[in-house]
C-alpha positions in Angstrom: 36.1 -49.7 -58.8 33.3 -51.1 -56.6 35.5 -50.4 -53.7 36.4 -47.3 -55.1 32.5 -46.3 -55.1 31.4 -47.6 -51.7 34.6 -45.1 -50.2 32.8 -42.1 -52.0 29.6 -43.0 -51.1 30.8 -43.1 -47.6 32.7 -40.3 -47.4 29.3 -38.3 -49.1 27.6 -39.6 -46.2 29.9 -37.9 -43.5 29.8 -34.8 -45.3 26.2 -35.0 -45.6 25.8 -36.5 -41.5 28.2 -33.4 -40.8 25.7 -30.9 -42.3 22.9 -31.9 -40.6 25.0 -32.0 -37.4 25.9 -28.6 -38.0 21.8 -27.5 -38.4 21.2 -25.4 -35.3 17.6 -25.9 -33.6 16.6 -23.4 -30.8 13.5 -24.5 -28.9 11.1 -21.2 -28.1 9.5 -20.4 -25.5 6.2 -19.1 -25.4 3.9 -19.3 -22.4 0.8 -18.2 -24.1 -2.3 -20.8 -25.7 -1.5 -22.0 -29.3 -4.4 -19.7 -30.6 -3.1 -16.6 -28.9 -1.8 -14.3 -31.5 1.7 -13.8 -29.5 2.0 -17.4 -30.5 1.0 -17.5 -33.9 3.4 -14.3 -34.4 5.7 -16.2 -33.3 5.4 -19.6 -35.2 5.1 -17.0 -38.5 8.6 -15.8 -37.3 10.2 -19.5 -37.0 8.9 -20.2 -40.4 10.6 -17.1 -42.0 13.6 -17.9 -40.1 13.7 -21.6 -41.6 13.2 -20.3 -45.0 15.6 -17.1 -44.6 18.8 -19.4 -43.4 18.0 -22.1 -46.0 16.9 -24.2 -43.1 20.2 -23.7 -41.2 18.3 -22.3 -38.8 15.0 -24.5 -37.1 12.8 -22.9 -34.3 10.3 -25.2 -32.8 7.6 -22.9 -30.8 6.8 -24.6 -27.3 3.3 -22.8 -26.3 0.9 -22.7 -23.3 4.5 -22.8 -20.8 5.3 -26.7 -22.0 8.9 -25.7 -21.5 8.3 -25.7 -17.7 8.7 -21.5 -17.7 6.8 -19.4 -16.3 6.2 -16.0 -17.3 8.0 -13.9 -14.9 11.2 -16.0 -15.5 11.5 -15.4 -19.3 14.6 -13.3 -19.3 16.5 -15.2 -16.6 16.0 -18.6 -17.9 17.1 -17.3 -21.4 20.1 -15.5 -19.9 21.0 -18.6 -18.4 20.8 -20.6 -21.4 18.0 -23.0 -19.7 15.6 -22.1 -23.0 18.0 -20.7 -26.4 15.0 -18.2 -27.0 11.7 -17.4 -26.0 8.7 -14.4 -26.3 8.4 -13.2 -23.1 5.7 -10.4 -21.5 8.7 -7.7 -20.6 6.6 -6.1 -17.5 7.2 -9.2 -15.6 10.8 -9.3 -15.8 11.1 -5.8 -13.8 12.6 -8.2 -10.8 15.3 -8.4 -13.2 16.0 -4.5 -14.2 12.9 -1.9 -13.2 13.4 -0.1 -16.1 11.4 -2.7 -18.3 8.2 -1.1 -16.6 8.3 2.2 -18.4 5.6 1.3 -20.5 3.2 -0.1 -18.2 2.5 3.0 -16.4 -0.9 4.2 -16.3 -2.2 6.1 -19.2 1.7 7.1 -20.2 1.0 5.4 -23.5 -2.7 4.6 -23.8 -2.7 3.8 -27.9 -1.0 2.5 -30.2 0.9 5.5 -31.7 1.4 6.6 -28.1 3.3 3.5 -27.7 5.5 3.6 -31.0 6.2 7.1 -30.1 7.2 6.0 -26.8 9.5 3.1 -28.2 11.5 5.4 -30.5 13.3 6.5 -27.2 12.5 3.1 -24.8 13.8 0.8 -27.4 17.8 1.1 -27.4 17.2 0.6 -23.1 15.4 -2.2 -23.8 18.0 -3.4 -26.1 20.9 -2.2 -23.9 19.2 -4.2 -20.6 18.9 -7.3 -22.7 22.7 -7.2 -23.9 23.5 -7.2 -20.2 21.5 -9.8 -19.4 23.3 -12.3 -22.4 20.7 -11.8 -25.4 20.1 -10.0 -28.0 16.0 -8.4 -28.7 14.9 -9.5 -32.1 11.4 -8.4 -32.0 9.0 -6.3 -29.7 4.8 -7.0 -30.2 2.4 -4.9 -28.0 -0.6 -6.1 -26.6 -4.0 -4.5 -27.2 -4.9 -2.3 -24.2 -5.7 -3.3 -21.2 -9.2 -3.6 -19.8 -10.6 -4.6 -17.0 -13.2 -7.3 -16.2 -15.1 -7.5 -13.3 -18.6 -9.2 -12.1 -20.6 -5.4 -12.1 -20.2 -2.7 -13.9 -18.0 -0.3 -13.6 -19.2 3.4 -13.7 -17.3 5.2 -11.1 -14.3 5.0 -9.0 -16.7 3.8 -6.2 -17.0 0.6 -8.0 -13.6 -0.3 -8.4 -13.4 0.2 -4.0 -12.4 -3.3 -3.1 -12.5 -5.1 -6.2 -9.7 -8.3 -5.7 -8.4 -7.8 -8.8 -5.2 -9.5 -10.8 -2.8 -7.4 -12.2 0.3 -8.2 -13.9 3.3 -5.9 -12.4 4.4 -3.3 -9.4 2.6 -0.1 -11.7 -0.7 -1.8 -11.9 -0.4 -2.8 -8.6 0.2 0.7 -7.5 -2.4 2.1 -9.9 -5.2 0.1 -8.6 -4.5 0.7 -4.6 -4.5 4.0 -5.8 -8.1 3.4 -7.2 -9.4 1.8 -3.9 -9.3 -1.8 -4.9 -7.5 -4.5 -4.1 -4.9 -5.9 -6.8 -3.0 -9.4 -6.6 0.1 -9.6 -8.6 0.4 -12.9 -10.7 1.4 -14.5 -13.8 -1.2 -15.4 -16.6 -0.9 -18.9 -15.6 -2.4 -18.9 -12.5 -5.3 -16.0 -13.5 -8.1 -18.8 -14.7 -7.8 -21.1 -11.5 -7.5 -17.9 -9.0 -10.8 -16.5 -10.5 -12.6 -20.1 -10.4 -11.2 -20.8 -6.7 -12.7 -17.1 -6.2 -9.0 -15.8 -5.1 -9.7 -12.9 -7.6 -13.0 -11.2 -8.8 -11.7 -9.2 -11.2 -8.8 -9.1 -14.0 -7.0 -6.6 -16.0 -5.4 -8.1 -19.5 -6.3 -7.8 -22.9 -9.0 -8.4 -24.9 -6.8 -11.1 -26.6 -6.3 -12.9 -23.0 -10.1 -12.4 -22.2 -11.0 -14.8 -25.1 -8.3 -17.2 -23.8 -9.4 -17.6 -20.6 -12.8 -17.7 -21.5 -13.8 -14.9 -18.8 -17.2 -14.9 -19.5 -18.0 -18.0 -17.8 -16.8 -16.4 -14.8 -17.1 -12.3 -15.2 -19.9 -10.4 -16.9 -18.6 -7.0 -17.7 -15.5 -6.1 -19.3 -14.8 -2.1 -19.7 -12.5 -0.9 -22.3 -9.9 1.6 -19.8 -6.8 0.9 -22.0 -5.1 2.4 -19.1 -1.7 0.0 -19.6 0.0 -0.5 -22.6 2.3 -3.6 -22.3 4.7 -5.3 -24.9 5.8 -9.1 -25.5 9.9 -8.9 -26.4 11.6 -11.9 -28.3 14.8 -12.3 -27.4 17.6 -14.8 -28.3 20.7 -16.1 -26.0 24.0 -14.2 -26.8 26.2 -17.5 -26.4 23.2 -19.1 -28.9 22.8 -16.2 -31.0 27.2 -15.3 -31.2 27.8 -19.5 -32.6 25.8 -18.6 -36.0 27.1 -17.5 -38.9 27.1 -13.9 -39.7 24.7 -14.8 -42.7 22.2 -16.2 -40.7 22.4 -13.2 -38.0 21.6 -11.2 -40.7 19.1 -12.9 -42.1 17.5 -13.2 -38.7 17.3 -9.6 -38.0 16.0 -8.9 -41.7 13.5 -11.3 -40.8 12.3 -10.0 -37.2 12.5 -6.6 -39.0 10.5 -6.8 -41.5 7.7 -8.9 -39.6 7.6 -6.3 -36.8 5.2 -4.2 -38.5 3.1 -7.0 -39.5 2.9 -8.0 -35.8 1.8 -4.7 -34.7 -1.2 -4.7 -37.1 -2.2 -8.1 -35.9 -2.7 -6.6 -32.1 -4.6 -4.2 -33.4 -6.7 -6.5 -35.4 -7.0 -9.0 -32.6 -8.4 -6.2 -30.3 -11.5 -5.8 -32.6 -11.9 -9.7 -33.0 -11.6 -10.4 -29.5 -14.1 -7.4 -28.3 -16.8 -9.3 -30.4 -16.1 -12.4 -29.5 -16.4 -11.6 -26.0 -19.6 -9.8 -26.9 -20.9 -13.2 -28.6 -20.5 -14.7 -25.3 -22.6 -12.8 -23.5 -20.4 -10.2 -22.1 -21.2 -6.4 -21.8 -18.4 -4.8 -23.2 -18.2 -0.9 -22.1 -15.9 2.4 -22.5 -15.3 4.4 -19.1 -17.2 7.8 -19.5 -15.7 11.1 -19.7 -15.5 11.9 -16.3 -14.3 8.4 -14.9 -11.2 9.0 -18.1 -10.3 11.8 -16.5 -10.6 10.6 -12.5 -8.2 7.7 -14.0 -5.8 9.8 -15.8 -5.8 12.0 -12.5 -4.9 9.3 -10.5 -2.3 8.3 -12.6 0.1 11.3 -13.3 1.2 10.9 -9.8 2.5 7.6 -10.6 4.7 8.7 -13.4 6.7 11.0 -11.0 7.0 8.6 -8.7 8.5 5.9 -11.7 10.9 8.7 -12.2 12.3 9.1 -8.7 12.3 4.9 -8.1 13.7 4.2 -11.7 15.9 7.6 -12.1 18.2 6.3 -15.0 14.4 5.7 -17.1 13.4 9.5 -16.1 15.2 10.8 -19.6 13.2 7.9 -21.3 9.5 9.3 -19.7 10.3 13.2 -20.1 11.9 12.9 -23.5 8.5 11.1 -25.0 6.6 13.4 -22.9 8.1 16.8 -24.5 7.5 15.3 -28.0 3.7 14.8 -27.1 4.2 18.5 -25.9 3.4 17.8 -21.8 
C-alpha cells in the first residue's frame, strides 16, 4: 500500500511539474524609468493578465531599456522574437513602415479627442502593419503633448532660429527646420547625456519625460506647443501570442480592452502632475500666444501634404479624419 502511495504521489508530482512547465512567461519590454506612467500602465496590465489567465499567463515588465533594446528597435526585435512583447514609442519605428508617423505630424492631432478621432480611422493600419510584422497590437496609450524646452523663452519664431534641439522622428525633424532651428533625431536614451555634453540645447517630449529627465537642472523654460501628438503601442509576438490557448487570447484582449481607457485618463492626468512638478522646480512653464499658434499651425499644413505624397497609402487615413473635423 506504501508502495502503492509513493507511485501516486509521484505521478501527482509530474502532473503537477508538467503544469507549471506548461505556465508561459513573456518578459516585456519597456524602455522608459520605472516611475514613468508608460511603465506603470504597463505593470497594471501584467497584473490583470496574471489574474485574467488564472496565472497561466506571467509578464515580468523590464523598464529603463534593461532588456538591451533601444527604442527605435521595438518592433523589429519583437518581430524577431528577440523580446516576446514589449511597449514601444510607434514614431520611432517609421524605419520599419512610414505609415506609423501619421500621428506625429504637426498640429494634425493637437488634443486628446483630436487624437481618438484620429485613431478611429489610423487604428486598423496600425493593426494591419503590426500583423505583417509577426505581432498582434494589444493596447495603444498616447503621450501628453509635446512641448518644448529650451534655455530662453520662447515668444516668437525668431527664438526658435538655431535652437539645437532633439526631436524624436522624420516629422519633427521636418517641422523644426521648417521653424529655423536645428533638430537632432535621437532616442530618449541618449536625450539626458546629449543635453549635459551640450550636444542639444533644447528638447521636445512630454511633460511626463520632462520630469524624468529632470530638465530643469539643465533648461529653464518649457512652453506648452502641443504641436505632436505621439502614441506608445503594446504589442505581442504572433509565434508567442498563436502557442496560447484561445481562453487566454481572449482574456488578454478583454484585458488590454478594458484598461485602454483607463490608460488614456492616466496621460491626461500625468500632464497636469508633471506641468507642476516641473513648476516646483523652478521652471517657467508657458503657452505659445495667439499669434505664434497660428505661425506654427501655418508652418505646418504644408507638412501634411507633403506626408500624403511620401506615405500615399496613409493619404485616405489623413483626409478621412480631416473631412470628419470638417477641413
Amino acid at each position: 500500500m506504501k508502495h502503492g502511495i509513493g507511485i501516486a504521489i509521484a505521478s501527482l508530482g509530474i502532473t503537477l511539474g508538467s503544469a507549471v512547465a506548461a505556465q508561459t512567461a513573456w518578459d516585456m519590454s519597456v524602455v522608459w524609468p520605472e516611475g514613468n506612467f508608460h511603465t506603470k500602465n504597463a505593470m497594471t496590465f501584467a497584473e490583470q493578465v496574471a489574474e485574467a489567465t488564472d496565472g497561466d499567463v506571467q509578464i515580468t515588465v523590464h523598464s529603463g531599456g534593461a532588456l538591451g533594446i533601444k527604442g527605435p528597435e521595438g518592433m523589429a526585435a519583437v518581430r524577431d522574437g528577440l523580446v516576446p512583447i514589449a511597449d514601444i514609442l510607434m514614431s520611432q519605428q517609421v524605419g520599419e513602415n512610414p505609415a506609423l508617423g501619421v500621428e506625429t505630424l504637426p498640429y494634425l492631432a493637437p488634443t486628446l479627442p483630436d487624437l481618438a478621432l484620429l485613431h478611429k480611422f489610423y487604428r486598423p493600419m496600425v493593426e494591419d502593419i503590426a500583423e505583417g510584422m509577426n505581432q498582434k497590437l494589444l493596447y495603444m496609450t498616447p503621450w501628453p503633448g509635446q512641448a518644448v524646452y529650451s534655455p530662453n523663452k520662447i515668444e516668437t519664431i525668431e527664438d526658435l532660429k538655431g535652437l539645437t534641439i532633439r526631436v524624436v522622428d522624420a516629422n519633427g525633424d521636418a517641422f523644426f527646420n521648417a521653424l529655423g532651428a536645428a533638430p537632432l533625431q535621437m532616442p530618449w536614451g541618449e536625450v539626458v547625456p546629449s543635453l549635459a555634453a551640450g550636444t542639444i540645447k533644447g528638447v521636445t517630449t512630454s511633460s511626463s519625460s520632462g520630469v524624468d529627465g529632470a530638465f530643469w537642472e539643465f533648461m529653464d523654460n518649457m512652453s506648452t506647443f502641443n504641436w505632436q501628438a505621439s502614441s506608445n503601442i503594446v504589442t505581442v509576438n504572433l509565434d508567442a501570442w498563436n502557442a496560447l490557448d484561445v481562453e487566454d487570447q481572449e482574456a488578454i484582449e478583454a484585458v488590454a480592452a478594458s484598461l485602454e481607457g483607463d490608460f488614456w485618463l492616466n496621460s491626461a492626468n500625468e500632464d497636469a502632475a508633471k506641468i507642476a512638478t516641473l513648476k516646483e522646480n523652478g521652471m517657467t512653464v508657458s503657452a505659445p500666444s495667439k499669434e505664434l499658434q497660428a505661425a506654427l499651425i501655418e508652418a505646418a499644413r504644408p507638412l501634411w501634404d507633403a506626408f500624403k505624397e511620401r506615405v500615399p497609402e496613409a493619404a485616405p487615413v489623413i483626409d478621412n479624419y480631416l473631412a470628419v473635423r470638417g477641413e
